[in-house]
Short mmCIF file of C-alpha atoms in Angstrom, two decimals:
data_model
loop_
_atom_site.label_atom_id
_atom_site.label_comp_id
_atom_site.label_asym_id
_atom_site.label_seq_id
_atom_site.Cartn_x
_atom_site.Cartn_y
_atom_site.Cartn_z
CA MET A 84 23.68 49.62 11.61
CA GLU A 85 20.89 52.19 11.68
CA GLY A 86 18.45 49.54 10.33
CA LYS A 87 19.44 47.15 13.13
CA GLY A 88 18.91 49.84 15.77
CA ASN A 89 15.54 50.66 14.23
CA LEU A 90 14.59 46.95 14.34
CA GLU A 91 15.50 46.69 18.03
CA ALA A 92 13.47 49.84 18.80
CA GLN A 93 10.42 48.40 17.02
CA ILE A 94 10.81 45.04 18.81
CA ASP A 95 11.12 46.80 22.22
CA GLN A 96 7.94 48.76 21.51
CA LEU A 97 6.08 45.54 20.55
CA LEU A 98 7.48 43.73 23.63
CA ASN A 99 5.94 46.43 25.85
CA THR A 100 2.62 46.03 24.02
CA GLU A 101 2.87 42.23 24.38
CA LYS A 102 3.49 42.56 28.15
CA GLN A 103 0.47 44.81 28.64
CA MET A 104 -1.78 42.50 26.60
CA ARG A 105 -0.45 39.36 28.36
CA LEU A 106 -0.99 40.74 31.85
CA ALA A 107 -4.46 41.96 30.86
CA GLY A 108 -5.26 38.43 29.53
CA ASP A 109 -6.03 39.77 26.03
CA VAL A 110 -5.55 36.68 23.81
CA ALA A 111 -6.05 38.38 20.44
CA GLY A 112 -3.75 41.28 21.31
CA THR A 113 -0.96 39.04 22.67
CA LYS A 114 -1.13 36.79 19.58
CA LYS A 115 -0.92 39.85 17.29
CA ALA A 116 2.08 41.27 19.19
CA VAL A 117 4.15 38.04 19.20
CA THR A 118 3.47 37.30 15.51
CA GLU A 119 4.43 40.90 14.57
CA ILE A 120 7.73 40.56 16.48
CA LEU A 121 8.56 37.39 14.55
CA GLU A 122 7.49 38.99 11.27
CA LEU A 123 9.85 41.97 11.88
CA CYS A 124 12.81 39.61 12.50
CA PHE A 125 11.91 37.60 9.39
CA GLN A 126 11.60 40.68 7.17
CA ALA A 127 15.01 41.88 8.41
CA LYS A 128 16.39 38.31 7.79
CA ASP A 129 17.83 38.41 11.31
CA TRP A 130 17.58 34.65 11.98
CA LYS A 131 19.64 34.71 15.18
CA ASN A 132 17.40 37.38 16.70
CA LEU A 133 14.32 35.40 15.53
CA ASN A 134 15.47 32.32 17.47
CA GLU A 135 16.22 34.42 20.57
CA GLN A 136 12.80 36.12 20.46
CA ILE A 137 10.99 32.76 20.11
CA VAL A 138 12.76 31.41 23.23
CA ASN A 139 12.30 34.66 25.24
CA LEU A 140 8.61 35.06 24.38
CA SER A 141 7.84 31.43 25.29
CA LYS A 142 9.50 31.86 28.71
CA LYS A 143 7.59 35.00 29.70
CA ARG A 144 5.70 34.68 33.00
CA GLY A 145 2.07 33.69 32.48
CA GLN A 146 2.50 33.41 28.72
CA LEU A 147 -0.78 32.47 27.06
CA LYS A 148 -1.07 29.05 25.38
CA GLN A 149 -2.75 30.59 22.33
CA ALA A 150 0.16 33.03 21.92
CA VAL A 151 2.75 30.21 22.03
CA THR A 152 0.69 28.18 19.51
CA ALA A 153 0.39 31.18 17.16
CA MET A 154 4.13 31.91 17.50
CA VAL A 155 5.15 28.30 16.70
CA GLN A 156 2.76 28.13 13.73
CA GLN A 157 4.04 31.46 12.40
CA ALA A 158 7.71 30.46 12.73
CA MET A 159 7.05 27.12 10.98
CA GLN A 160 6.11 29.05 7.83
CA TYR A 161 9.63 30.55 7.75
CA ILE A 162 11.46 27.17 7.79
CA ASP A 163 11.33 26.68 4.01
CA GLN A 164 12.50 30.27 3.42
CA THR A 165 15.73 30.01 5.42
CA PRO A 166 18.91 30.92 3.45
CA ASP A 167 20.93 27.77 4.26
CA LEU A 168 20.68 24.35 5.91
CA ASP A 169 22.37 25.31 9.19
CA THR A 170 19.91 28.18 9.75
CA ARG A 171 17.00 25.84 8.97
CA ILE A 172 18.21 23.19 11.46
CA GLU A 173 18.80 25.86 14.13
CA LEU A 174 15.26 27.25 13.70
CA ILE A 175 13.70 23.74 13.82
CA LYS A 176 15.68 22.89 16.98
CA THR A 177 14.61 26.18 18.63
CA LEU A 178 10.94 25.47 17.86
CA ASN A 179 11.38 21.87 19.08
CA ASN A 180 12.75 23.07 22.43
CA VAL A 181 9.92 25.60 22.80
CA SER A 182 7.18 23.05 22.00
CA ALA A 183 8.69 20.19 24.08
CA GLY A 184 6.31 19.02 26.82
CA LYS A 185 3.48 21.35 25.71
CA ILE A 186 0.41 19.30 24.78
CA TYR A 187 -1.24 22.22 22.94
CA VAL A 188 1.56 22.29 20.31
CA GLU A 189 2.18 18.51 20.11
CA ILE A 190 1.05 18.31 16.47
CA GLU A 191 3.37 21.15 15.45
CA ARG A 192 6.25 19.42 17.30
CA ALA A 193 5.57 16.14 15.47
CA ARG A 194 5.69 17.96 12.11
CA LEU A 195 8.94 19.73 13.11
CA ILE A 196 10.59 16.44 14.09
CA LYS A 197 9.48 14.91 10.78
CA LYS A 198 11.17 17.79 8.91
CA LEU A 199 14.35 17.46 10.98
CA ALA A 200 14.40 13.67 10.41
CA LYS A 201 14.07 14.25 6.65
CA ILE A 202 17.11 16.58 6.72
CA LYS A 203 19.11 14.00 8.73
CA GLU A 204 18.14 11.28 6.25
CA GLU A 205 19.26 13.43 3.29
CA GLN A 206 22.62 13.81 5.07
CA GLY A 207 22.86 10.00 5.29
CA LEU A 208 22.29 9.86 9.07
CA ILE A 209 19.47 7.27 8.94
CA ALA A 210 20.03 6.00 12.50
CA GLU A 211 19.71 9.55 13.91
CA ALA A 212 16.61 10.22 11.80
CA ALA A 213 14.98 6.97 13.06
CA ASP A 214 15.80 7.82 16.70
CA LEU A 215 14.29 11.29 16.29
CA MET A 216 11.06 9.93 14.81
CA GLN A 217 10.67 7.28 17.52
CA GLU A 218 10.56 9.97 20.22
CA VAL A 219 7.05 10.94 19.10
CA ALA A 220 4.02 8.75 19.90
CA VAL A 221 1.48 10.24 17.45
CA GLU A 222 -1.10 7.53 18.20
CA THR A 223 -1.90 9.44 21.46
CA PHE A 224 -2.59 12.75 19.64
CA GLY A 225 -6.36 13.25 19.68
CA ALA A 226 -6.41 16.34 17.48
CA MET A 227 -4.22 14.97 14.66
CA ALA A 228 -5.97 13.77 11.48
CA LYS A 229 -6.12 10.00 11.05
CA THR A 230 -4.30 10.01 7.70
CA GLU A 231 -1.49 12.18 9.12
CA LYS A 232 -1.07 9.78 12.08
CA ILE A 233 -0.85 6.78 9.75
CA ALA A 234 1.62 8.59 7.45
CA PHE A 235 3.81 9.48 10.47
CA ILE A 236 3.86 5.89 11.81
CA LEU A 237 4.63 4.56 8.30
CA GLU A 238 7.58 6.95 8.13
CA GLN A 239 8.80 5.57 11.48
CA VAL A 240 8.48 1.99 10.12
CA ARG A 241 10.33 2.90 6.89
CA LEU A 242 13.29 4.44 8.75
CA CYS A 243 13.51 1.35 11.03
CA LEU A 244 13.57 -0.89 7.95
CA ASP A 245 16.24 1.32 6.35
CA ARG A 246 18.46 0.88 9.41
CA GLN A 247 17.56 -2.88 9.47
CA ASP A 248 15.93 -2.68 12.90
CA TYR A 249 13.26 -5.29 12.10
CA VAL A 250 12.07 -5.86 15.68
CA ARG A 251 11.18 -2.20 16.23
CA ALA A 252 9.67 -1.98 12.72
CA GLN A 253 7.26 -4.80 13.63
CA ILE A 254 6.33 -3.16 16.96
CA LEU A 255 5.60 0.16 15.22
CA SER A 256 3.62 -1.48 12.38
CA ARG A 257 1.27 -3.06 14.96
CA LYS A 258 0.13 0.45 15.95
CA ILE A 259 -1.82 0.53 12.67
CA SER A 260 -4.93 -1.65 12.48
CA THR A 261 -5.55 -2.92 8.92
CA ARG A 262 -9.29 -2.34 9.44
CA VAL A 263 -8.67 1.42 9.32
CA PHE A 264 -7.93 1.14 5.56
CA ASP A 265 -11.36 -0.41 4.87
CA ALA A 266 -13.28 2.45 6.53
CA ASP A 267 -15.37 4.71 4.31
CA PRO A 268 -14.01 8.28 4.79
CA SER A 269 -17.26 9.88 3.49
CA LYS A 270 -19.25 8.35 6.38
CA GLU A 271 -16.81 9.46 9.05
CA LYS A 272 -17.14 13.22 8.61
CA LYS A 273 -19.54 14.01 11.44
CA LYS A 274 -20.02 17.30 13.24
CA PRO A 275 -18.05 17.20 16.53
CA LYS A 276 -20.22 17.21 19.64
CA GLU A 277 -19.72 19.72 22.43
CA GLY A 278 -16.69 18.77 24.53
CA ASP A 279 -15.13 16.62 21.79
CA ASN A 280 -11.61 17.27 20.50
CA ILE A 281 -11.59 19.16 17.21
CA VAL A 282 -9.59 17.09 14.74
CA GLU A 283 -7.34 19.16 12.48
CA GLU A 284 -7.37 18.76 8.70
CA ALA A 285 -4.40 16.80 7.35
CA PRO A 286 -1.79 18.86 5.41
CA ALA A 287 -1.97 18.79 1.60
CA ASP A 288 1.17 16.66 1.23
CA ILE A 289 -0.34 13.71 3.19
CA PRO A 290 -1.45 10.89 0.82
CA SER A 291 -5.01 9.57 0.69
CA LEU A 292 -6.12 6.57 2.80
CA LEU A 293 -5.93 4.17 -0.19
CA GLU A 294 -2.43 5.38 -1.06
CA LEU A 295 -1.40 4.93 2.59
CA LYS A 296 -2.79 1.37 2.42
CA ARG A 297 -0.50 0.63 -0.52
CA ILE A 298 2.52 2.16 1.26
CA TYR A 299 1.73 0.16 4.44
CA TYR A 300 1.61 -3.19 2.63
CA GLU A 301 4.73 -2.38 0.58
CA LEU A 302 6.61 -1.75 3.86
CA MET A 303 5.22 -5.00 5.33
CA ILE A 304 6.46 -6.84 2.21
CA ARG A 305 9.95 -5.45 2.94
CA TYR A 306 9.65 -6.65 6.55
CA TYR A 307 8.43 -10.19 5.67
CA SER A 308 11.03 -10.51 2.88
CA HIS A 309 13.74 -10.32 5.55
CA ASN A 310 12.67 -13.75 6.91
CA ASN A 311 11.33 -15.13 3.58
CA GLU A 312 7.77 -15.41 4.98
CA TYR A 313 6.25 -16.14 1.57
CA LEU A 314 2.64 -16.62 2.66
CA GLU A 315 2.57 -13.28 4.54
CA ILE A 316 4.16 -11.54 1.51
CA CYS A 317 1.46 -13.12 -0.67
CA ARG A 318 -1.29 -11.81 1.66
CA CYS A 319 0.23 -8.30 1.48
CA TYR A 320 0.20 -8.40 -2.34
CA LYS A 321 -3.39 -9.69 -2.18
CA ALA A 322 -4.37 -6.63 -0.10
CA ILE A 323 -2.66 -4.30 -2.64
CA TYR A 324 -4.46 -6.15 -5.46
CA GLU A 325 -7.84 -5.40 -3.81
CA ILE A 326 -7.28 -1.60 -3.89
CA PRO A 327 -9.90 -0.18 -6.34
CA TYR A 328 -7.58 2.05 -8.40
CA ILE A 329 -5.14 -0.84 -8.91
CA ARG A 330 -7.94 -3.27 -9.94
CA GLU A 331 -9.03 -0.80 -12.64
CA ASP A 332 -5.61 -0.52 -14.32
CA PRO A 333 -4.22 -3.70 -15.99
CA ALA A 334 -0.72 -2.18 -16.08
CA GLN A 335 -0.79 -2.13 -12.25
CA TRP A 336 -2.71 -5.32 -11.35
CA ILE A 337 -0.94 -7.74 -13.72
CA PRO A 338 2.50 -7.42 -11.96
CA VAL A 339 0.77 -7.69 -8.55
CA LEU A 340 -1.17 -10.82 -9.61
CA ARG A 341 2.06 -12.38 -10.94
CA LYS A 342 3.68 -11.81 -7.54
CA ILE A 343 0.65 -13.35 -5.76
CA CYS A 344 1.00 -16.49 -7.93
CA TRP A 345 4.75 -16.80 -7.37
CA TYR A 346 4.53 -16.37 -3.59
CA LEU A 347 1.62 -18.83 -3.38
CA VAL A 348 3.81 -21.43 -5.07
CA LEU A 349 6.77 -20.59 -2.81
CA ALA A 350 4.70 -20.74 0.41
CA PRO A 351 4.79 -24.03 2.39
CA HIS A 352 1.66 -26.16 2.13
CA ASP A 353 -0.90 -25.44 4.88
CA PRO A 354 -4.68 -24.73 5.12
CA MET A 355 -4.25 -20.95 4.64
CA GLN A 356 -2.07 -21.49 1.56
CA SER A 357 -4.63 -23.96 0.09
CA SER A 358 -7.48 -21.51 0.70
CA LEU A 359 -5.61 -18.61 -0.98
CA LEU A 360 -4.60 -20.89 -3.86
CA ASN A 361 -8.19 -21.90 -4.59
CA SER A 362 -9.55 -18.35 -4.26
CA THR A 363 -6.84 -17.05 -6.64
CA LEU A 364 -7.68 -19.74 -9.21
CA GLU A 365 -11.29 -18.51 -9.22
CA ASP A 366 -10.15 -14.97 -10.14
CA LYS A 367 -11.26 -14.15 -13.70
CA ASN A 368 -8.25 -11.85 -14.22
CA LEU A 369 -5.98 -14.90 -14.07
CA SER A 370 -7.03 -15.72 -17.66
CA GLU A 371 -4.95 -12.68 -18.74
CA ILE A 372 -1.78 -14.51 -17.59
CA PRO A 373 -2.47 -18.15 -18.71
CA ASN A 374 1.05 -19.40 -17.79
CA PHE A 375 0.43 -18.62 -14.13
CA ARG A 376 -3.07 -20.13 -14.23
CA LEU A 377 -1.47 -23.35 -15.51
CA LEU A 378 1.19 -23.20 -12.76
CA LEU A 379 -1.44 -22.94 -10.00
CA LYS A 380 -3.56 -25.67 -11.66
CA GLN A 381 -0.57 -28.02 -11.49
CA LEU A 382 -0.27 -27.46 -7.74
CA VAL A 383 -3.97 -28.11 -7.14
CA THR A 384 -4.00 -31.28 -9.30
CA MET A 385 -2.93 -34.40 -7.41
CA GLU A 386 -0.27 -35.41 -9.93
CA VAL A 387 3.53 -35.62 -9.72
CA ILE A 388 5.21 -32.50 -11.24
CA GLN A 389 8.49 -32.99 -13.14
CA TRP A 390 10.86 -30.31 -11.75
CA THR A 391 13.13 -30.04 -14.83
CA SER A 392 10.26 -29.47 -17.31
CA LEU A 393 8.57 -26.98 -14.93
CA TRP A 394 11.81 -25.01 -14.43
CA ASN A 395 12.52 -24.92 -18.18
CA THR A 396 9.00 -23.58 -18.79
CA TYR A 397 9.01 -20.91 -16.09
CA LYS A 398 12.70 -19.92 -15.80
CA ASP A 399 12.29 -16.86 -18.08
CA GLU A 400 9.15 -15.73 -16.21
CA PHE A 401 11.05 -16.19 -12.92
CA ASP A 402 13.97 -14.04 -14.13
CA ASN A 403 11.58 -11.38 -15.53
CA GLU A 404 10.30 -10.65 -12.00
CA ASN A 405 13.52 -8.65 -11.34
CA ASN A 406 12.21 -5.98 -13.74
CA MET A 407 8.65 -6.06 -12.39
CA LEU A 408 6.99 -4.29 -9.45
CA GLY A 409 8.53 -5.36 -6.13
CA GLY A 410 11.77 -6.59 -7.73
CA SER A 411 13.23 -10.08 -7.41
CA LEU A 412 11.57 -12.85 -5.42
CA GLY A 413 14.56 -13.19 -3.09
CA THR A 414 17.95 -14.89 -3.15
CA LYS A 415 16.60 -18.25 -1.94
CA ALA A 416 13.48 -18.23 -4.15
CA ALA A 417 14.72 -20.66 -6.86
CA GLU A 418 15.95 -23.12 -4.22
CA ASP A 419 12.68 -22.82 -2.26
CA LEU A 420 10.61 -23.33 -5.43
CA ARG A 421 12.33 -26.68 -6.02
CA GLN A 422 11.73 -27.59 -2.37
CA ARG A 423 7.98 -26.83 -2.69
CA ILE A 424 7.65 -28.97 -5.84
CA ILE A 425 9.37 -31.90 -4.06
CA GLU A 426 7.01 -31.45 -1.07
CA HIS A 427 4.00 -31.38 -3.41
CA ASN A 428 5.18 -34.59 -5.09
CA ILE A 429 5.67 -36.37 -1.73
CA LEU A 430 2.12 -35.36 -0.70
CA VAL A 431 0.78 -36.74 -4.02
CA VAL A 432 2.63 -40.05 -3.49
CA SER A 433 1.24 -40.29 0.09
CA LYS A 434 -2.31 -39.95 -1.31
CA TYR A 435 -1.90 -42.88 -3.74
CA TYR A 436 0.38 -45.21 -1.75
CA SER A 437 0.05 -46.64 1.75
CA ARG A 438 3.48 -48.37 1.44
CA ILE A 439 6.28 -47.66 -1.04
CA THR A 440 9.98 -48.51 -1.27
CA LEU A 441 12.47 -45.67 -0.85
CA LYS A 442 14.01 -46.56 -4.21
CA ARG A 443 10.68 -46.19 -6.03
CA LEU A 444 9.89 -42.96 -4.14
CA ALA A 445 13.29 -41.53 -5.19
CA GLU A 446 12.52 -42.47 -8.85
CA LEU A 447 9.14 -40.69 -8.73
CA LEU A 448 10.74 -37.58 -7.19
CA CYS A 449 13.74 -37.65 -9.60
CA LEU A 450 16.11 -37.58 -6.61
CA SER A 451 18.73 -39.83 -5.04
CA VAL A 452 17.58 -42.16 -2.22
CA GLN A 453 19.44 -40.03 0.37
CA GLU A 454 17.81 -36.78 -0.84
CA ALA A 455 14.35 -38.36 -0.95
CA GLU A 456 14.80 -39.63 2.63
CA LYS A 457 16.01 -36.18 3.80
CA HIS A 458 13.03 -34.32 2.28
CA LEU A 459 10.58 -36.91 3.64
CA SER A 460 12.12 -36.66 7.13
CA ASP A 461 11.90 -32.83 7.04
CA MET A 462 8.18 -33.01 6.18
CA VAL A 463 7.52 -35.49 8.97
CA VAL A 464 9.38 -33.27 11.49
CA SER A 465 7.38 -30.18 10.38
CA LYS A 466 4.15 -32.27 10.74
CA ALA A 467 3.17 -31.67 7.12
CA LEU A 468 2.95 -35.45 6.67
CA ILE A 469 2.62 -38.66 8.71
CA ALA A 470 5.05 -41.40 7.63
CA LYS A 471 7.39 -44.08 9.00
CA ILE A 472 10.57 -45.36 7.34
CA ASP A 473 11.70 -48.96 7.77
CA ARG A 474 15.35 -48.39 6.85
CA PRO A 475 16.56 -52.04 6.89
CA LYS A 476 13.78 -52.99 4.43
CA GLY A 477 13.90 -49.61 2.66
CA VAL A 478 10.10 -49.17 2.90
CA VAL A 479 8.08 -46.02 3.66
CA CYS A 480 4.68 -46.48 5.32
CA PHE A 481 2.20 -43.58 5.01
CA GLN A 482 -0.52 -45.26 7.11
CA ILE A 483 -1.41 -43.78 10.49
CA ALA A 484 -0.78 -46.24 13.32
CA LYS A 485 -4.14 -46.71 15.09
CA ASP A 486 -4.34 -47.22 18.84
CA SER A 487 -6.57 -49.87 20.47
CA ASN A 488 -9.46 -47.42 21.05
CA ASP A 489 -9.57 -46.46 17.36
CA ILE A 490 -9.53 -50.14 16.30
CA LEU A 491 -12.36 -51.02 18.72
CA ASN A 492 -14.38 -48.01 17.54
CA SER A 493 -13.97 -49.03 13.89
CA TRP A 494 -15.08 -52.61 14.74
CA ALA A 495 -18.10 -51.27 16.62
CA MET A 496 -19.03 -49.10 13.62
CA ASN A 497 -18.62 -52.04 11.23
CA LEU A 498 -20.87 -54.25 13.42
CA GLU A 499 -23.46 -51.47 13.58
CA LYS A 500 -23.47 -51.19 9.78
CA LEU A 501 -23.77 -54.98 9.45
CA LEU A 502 -26.73 -55.13 11.83
CA ASP A 503 -28.41 -52.28 9.94
CA LEU A 504 -28.01 -54.21 6.68
CA VAL A 505 -29.44 -57.42 8.27
CA GLU A 506 -32.42 -55.49 9.61
CA LYS A 507 -33.10 -53.87 6.22
CA SER A 508 -32.80 -57.26 4.49
CA CYS A 509 -35.26 -58.89 6.97
CA HIS A 510 -37.69 -56.02 6.39
CA GLN A 511 -37.47 -56.44 2.61
CA ILE A 512 -37.98 -60.26 2.87
CA HIS A 513 -40.99 -59.77 5.17
CA LYS A 514 -42.45 -57.19 2.76
CA GLU A 515 -42.05 -59.54 -0.25
CA THR A 516 -43.66 -62.44 1.69
CA MET A 517 -46.69 -60.30 2.59
CA VAL A 518 -47.12 -59.20 -1.04
CA HIS A 519 -47.04 -62.85 -2.28
CA LYS A 520 -49.52 -64.00 0.36
CA ALA A 521 -51.93 -61.24 -0.63
CA ALA A 522 -51.60 -62.27 -4.31
CA LEU A 523 -52.40 -65.95 -3.50
CA LYS A 524 -55.55 -65.01 -1.56
CA VAL A 525 -56.88 -63.06 -4.54
#
């Protein structure tokens, strides 16, 4: 009881000092007084009094910004030393209320909310944690370090994905430009000019830019996996594969390269997929996993692939992906793989045939006539292929129907070529005649 009375007497004495310093506009003195008050409460482990003093000091008339900043920073050091969870949450909430709406302690408030969200997540309240994090727009904080901003936004994205709020996760992920990961941090450290905002150093627990790049693309893989966007997933793995420290370690790049190959095969055929497929085949590291090199070669080669033999060859590799980095390829992956092989085979047939019967097409694809017609119709609807089916005759025509302008243009071109040939022939005949005449004169 005596100790408590002594504490109150010391605090009253420091409050008088703080008032004198504040009214005199002495920044250093005010900061020293407020931090000493908080230190006394902390040493006495009087957490309730600590919270009350933080609120009272922040509400004093004409309180200096520097004093509030020093007080918040000082109190943040005590958070990890609180005796129990309830005390910790109470202290964080008090500091949140004090720093709310004050631009000079916006970074401290963002860090406090991140800590509170982590506690909520540990308690299983993911929705509450996500809502808390979304209150803060760190992209507008000029003084916050770039890596800390990125880490904060990535945490927001992760919590949205955990609560399966995919729309908001996409909106938040667009706040990060992928070009920021390619910047050279050594070139960016310039001395701030006069009038510029001084950017704070990122805390020690914030990962490096390259590590943040990996985390970003892993979160984007989770987002794209929701809609089975295989090509986008492949591009994310490609970006992870390009990270220098992953390229140097075979134990890390082999699983990533396997995933790139699988998702390339699973992605629907389009120009971007073809470009990625060819660039991946040129990668020298692919020789370390010859099975996958062979798989990609089969897709590039214009030959019909037998689904049953391919599946028997790669089924074990397909199942092994569950134990690899990134986990399984998705619930629909096996079904989609078969679909892609059928599409590849139809494209191959369209290259070699201008007209083919449905029965023969079904034989080449190892499908029933109805299935072959369904897959062909789907490709025509998605504009991956141009074809017409004459159902009464059971014939598929892969030729493009030309309009009258195209036919006239082709005739005009043919006539032009013919006239060029006639002119060249006349020139050659004339040349030979002149040579013979010259020989006869001699």
